[in-house]
Short mmCIF file of C-alpha atoms in Angstrom, two decimals:
data_model
loop_
_atom_site.label_atom_id
_atom_site.label_comp_id
_atom_site.label_asym_id
_atom_site.label_seq_id
_atom_site.Cartn_x
_atom_site.Cartn_y
_atom_site.Cartn_z
CA MET A 21 165.09 64.51 96.94
CA ILE A 22 162.51 63.37 99.56
CA PRO A 23 161.75 66.12 102.13
CA SER A 24 162.02 65.03 105.61
CA ILE A 25 159.81 66.36 108.27
CA THR A 26 161.04 66.56 111.82
CA GLU A 27 158.37 66.64 114.52
CA SER A 28 158.63 67.30 118.36
CA THR A 29 156.09 68.03 120.87
CA ILE A 30 156.85 70.21 124.07
CA THR A 31 154.86 70.52 127.17
CA LEU A 32 155.16 73.78 129.12
CA SER A 33 153.00 74.38 132.06
CA SER A 34 150.20 72.58 130.93
CA LEU A 35 150.40 73.73 127.17
CA ASN A 36 151.01 71.01 124.56
CA ILE A 37 152.55 72.58 121.73
CA MET A 38 153.80 70.79 118.26
CA ILE A 39 156.87 72.10 116.50
CA THR A 40 157.20 70.91 112.89
CA CYS A 41 160.04 71.95 110.70
CA ASN A 42 159.66 70.94 107.15
CA SER A 43 162.66 70.64 104.16
CA ARG A 44 162.01 74.45 103.33
CA ASN A 45 163.06 75.34 106.86
CA ARG A 46 159.48 76.46 107.69
CA LEU A 47 158.51 76.32 111.22
CA THR A 48 154.99 75.32 112.28
CA ILE A 49 153.64 75.69 115.71
CA LYS A 50 150.47 74.18 116.62
CA ASN A 51 148.94 74.55 120.19
CA GLN A 52 147.39 71.09 121.02
CA GLU A 53 145.02 71.68 123.81
CA LYS A 54 144.68 69.03 126.47
CA MET A 55 141.09 67.96 127.01
CA PHE A 56 139.38 67.72 130.34
CA THR A 57 139.71 64.58 132.10
CA VAL A 58 136.94 62.48 134.11
CA GLU A 59 138.86 63.59 137.41
CA GLN A 60 138.61 67.18 136.73
CA ILE A 61 134.93 66.76 135.93
CA LYS A 62 134.59 65.02 139.37
CA THR A 63 136.41 67.42 141.24
CA ALA A 64 134.30 70.33 139.84
CA HIS A 65 131.06 68.39 140.48
CA SER A 66 132.35 67.55 144.10
CA LYS A 67 131.80 71.07 144.97
CA VAL A 68 127.94 71.23 144.16
CA LYS A 69 126.11 70.62 147.42
CA SER A 70 122.42 71.81 145.97
CA GLY A 71 120.91 73.32 142.90
CA ALA A 72 122.09 76.80 143.93
CA ASP A 73 125.85 75.39 143.18
CA PHE A 74 124.67 74.56 139.48
CA PRO A 75 125.84 77.67 137.69
CA SER A 76 129.36 77.79 139.12
CA TYR A 77 129.80 74.22 138.33
CA ILE A 78 128.90 74.86 134.70
CA LYS A 79 131.18 78.01 134.65
CA GLU A 80 134.08 75.68 135.85
CA ILE A 81 133.68 72.84 133.48
CA LYS A 82 132.93 75.44 130.53
CA ALA A 83 136.50 76.66 131.50
CA LEU A 84 137.66 73.15 131.17
CA GLY A 85 136.79 72.93 127.70
CA VAL A 86 133.40 71.19 127.98
CA THR A 87 131.05 72.16 125.01
CA HIS A 88 128.14 70.07 126.16
CA TYR A 89 127.00 67.11 127.98
CA GLU A 90 124.02 64.53 128.56
CA ALA A 91 123.15 63.49 132.17
CA TYR A 92 121.13 60.37 132.49
CA VAL A 93 118.74 59.98 135.55
CA THR A 94 118.61 56.27 135.21
CA ASP A 95 121.84 55.43 136.78
CA GLY A 96 123.69 58.72 136.92
CA HIS A 97 126.22 58.09 133.91
CA ILE A 98 127.13 61.36 132.06
CA ASN A 99 128.70 62.07 128.86
CA TYR A 100 130.75 64.99 128.63
CA HIS A 101 131.78 66.29 125.03
CA GLY A 102 134.41 68.57 123.76
CA ALA A 103 136.12 70.01 120.78
CA ASN A 104 137.12 67.66 118.06
CA ASP A 105 134.52 64.91 118.90
CA TYR A 106 136.36 64.45 122.32
CA THR A 107 134.11 62.50 124.93
CA ALA A 108 134.96 61.89 128.69
CA LYS A 109 132.29 59.33 130.06
CA VAL A 110 131.51 59.18 133.69
CA PRO A 111 130.24 55.81 134.55
CA ALA A 112 127.06 54.90 136.63
CA LYS A 113 126.86 56.60 140.12
CA TYR A 114 124.04 54.57 141.71
CA GLU A 115 121.70 51.43 141.10
CA PRO A 116 119.25 52.20 138.19
CA LEU A 117 116.08 53.95 138.91
CA VAL A 118 112.84 53.28 137.32
CA ILE A 119 111.83 56.28 135.23
CA ALA A 120 108.12 57.05 135.03
CA GLU A 121 106.38 56.35 131.83
CA LYS A 122 104.42 59.39 131.81
CA SER A 123 106.20 62.94 132.51
CA LYS A 124 104.61 65.33 134.77
CA GLY A 125 106.20 68.48 133.40
CA GLU A 126 104.24 70.83 135.74
CA GLU A 127 104.99 69.04 139.06
CA PHE A 128 108.73 68.53 137.94
CA LYS A 129 109.06 72.31 137.36
CA VAL A 130 107.82 73.04 141.04
CA GLU A 131 110.10 70.59 142.59
CA LEU A 132 113.01 71.98 140.22
CA VAL A 133 112.75 75.33 141.56
CA ALA A 134 112.88 74.17 145.09
CA HIS A 135 115.97 72.20 144.18
CA GLN A 136 117.75 75.46 142.63
CA GLN A 137 116.85 77.35 145.79
CA GLY A 138 119.06 74.69 147.63
CA LYS A 139 116.18 72.97 149.61
CA THR A 140 117.06 69.43 148.29
CA ASP A 141 120.41 67.45 147.64
CA PHE A 142 121.28 66.09 144.52
CA LEU A 143 120.06 62.40 145.03
CA THR A 144 116.64 63.93 146.07
CA PHE A 145 116.83 65.62 142.75
CA ILE A 146 117.42 62.60 140.75
CA LYS A 147 114.69 60.73 142.53
CA MET A 148 112.35 63.45 141.84
CA CYS A 149 113.31 63.39 138.17
CA ALA A 150 112.39 59.78 137.68
CA THR A 151 109.30 59.92 139.76
CA PHE A 152 108.17 62.90 137.30
CA GLY A 153 109.23 61.03 134.26
CA ILE A 154 112.40 63.00 133.55
CA GLU A 155 114.89 60.37 131.70
CA LYS A 156 117.87 63.02 130.94
CA TRP A 157 119.00 66.49 130.81
CA THR A 158 121.44 68.03 128.25
CA ILE A 159 123.65 71.34 128.89
CA CYS A 160 124.74 73.34 125.79
CA MET A 161 127.59 75.52 126.84
CA ASP A 162 127.24 77.75 123.75
CA LYS A 163 123.50 78.54 124.40
CA MET A 164 123.86 78.11 128.34
CA THR A 165 120.85 75.98 128.61
CA CYS A 166 119.70 72.92 130.21
CA THR A 167 117.09 70.91 128.67
CA TYR A 168 115.13 68.30 130.37
CA TYR A 169 113.52 65.42 128.29
CA ASP A 170 111.06 62.39 129.09
CA LYS A 171 111.61 58.89 128.03
CA VAL A 172 110.29 59.37 124.39
CA GLY A 173 112.52 62.50 123.78
CA ASN A 174 109.97 65.40 124.20
CA GLU A 175 111.58 68.60 125.62
CA ILE A 176 110.03 68.94 129.11
CA LEU A 177 111.63 72.17 130.06
CA VAL A 178 114.42 74.31 128.46
CA GLU A 179 116.11 76.73 130.98
CA LYS A 180 118.49 79.55 130.67
CA ILE A 181 121.68 78.82 133.12
CA PRO A 182 122.32 82.04 135.06
CA GLN A 183 125.69 83.35 134.52
#
C-alpha cells in the first residue's frame, strides 16, 4: 500500500502554518515564517530623517527578519537578506555617483559623526561617502555592526550599532 500524504496550509493573523498528515495518522505542524518585503523595508526607511534615526531603523528591520544587508553608494541599491537564503532587492534610488578611487578614512569618520548627530540628511551623507571613497556598507544584525568599505574591499570602519 502506498502511503498518502495530505498537506494543507493555513494562514492565521500573518502566521503561515503548514499541516501535514501522513498515513500513520501523524500530524506535523510547521510554522512557515513569512519573510519581509521591499515595501516593509521602504516603510521602515521612510522614518529615517538623519543618522540619529538609524538605530531605530535597524531595530525595526531586524524585527522583520533581516539578518544582514549591503547598501551601495553608487546608485543606492540595497540587498536585504533573511533566513534560508532569502533576499529582497531594493533597486537604484538615484543617478549613479562616482566613487573616489582613493579612500579618505579619517575625513570620512569626521563627517560620519556629524551625520549621526543629525546634522546632515541622507543624500548629503551619500554624496560625502562617494567623495571620501566609500563604495558600500554592510549591516550585520547578529553582531549589530555597520562596516564601511572602499572600492577595493578594504574595511574603512567597523562600528557597533547602538541598541
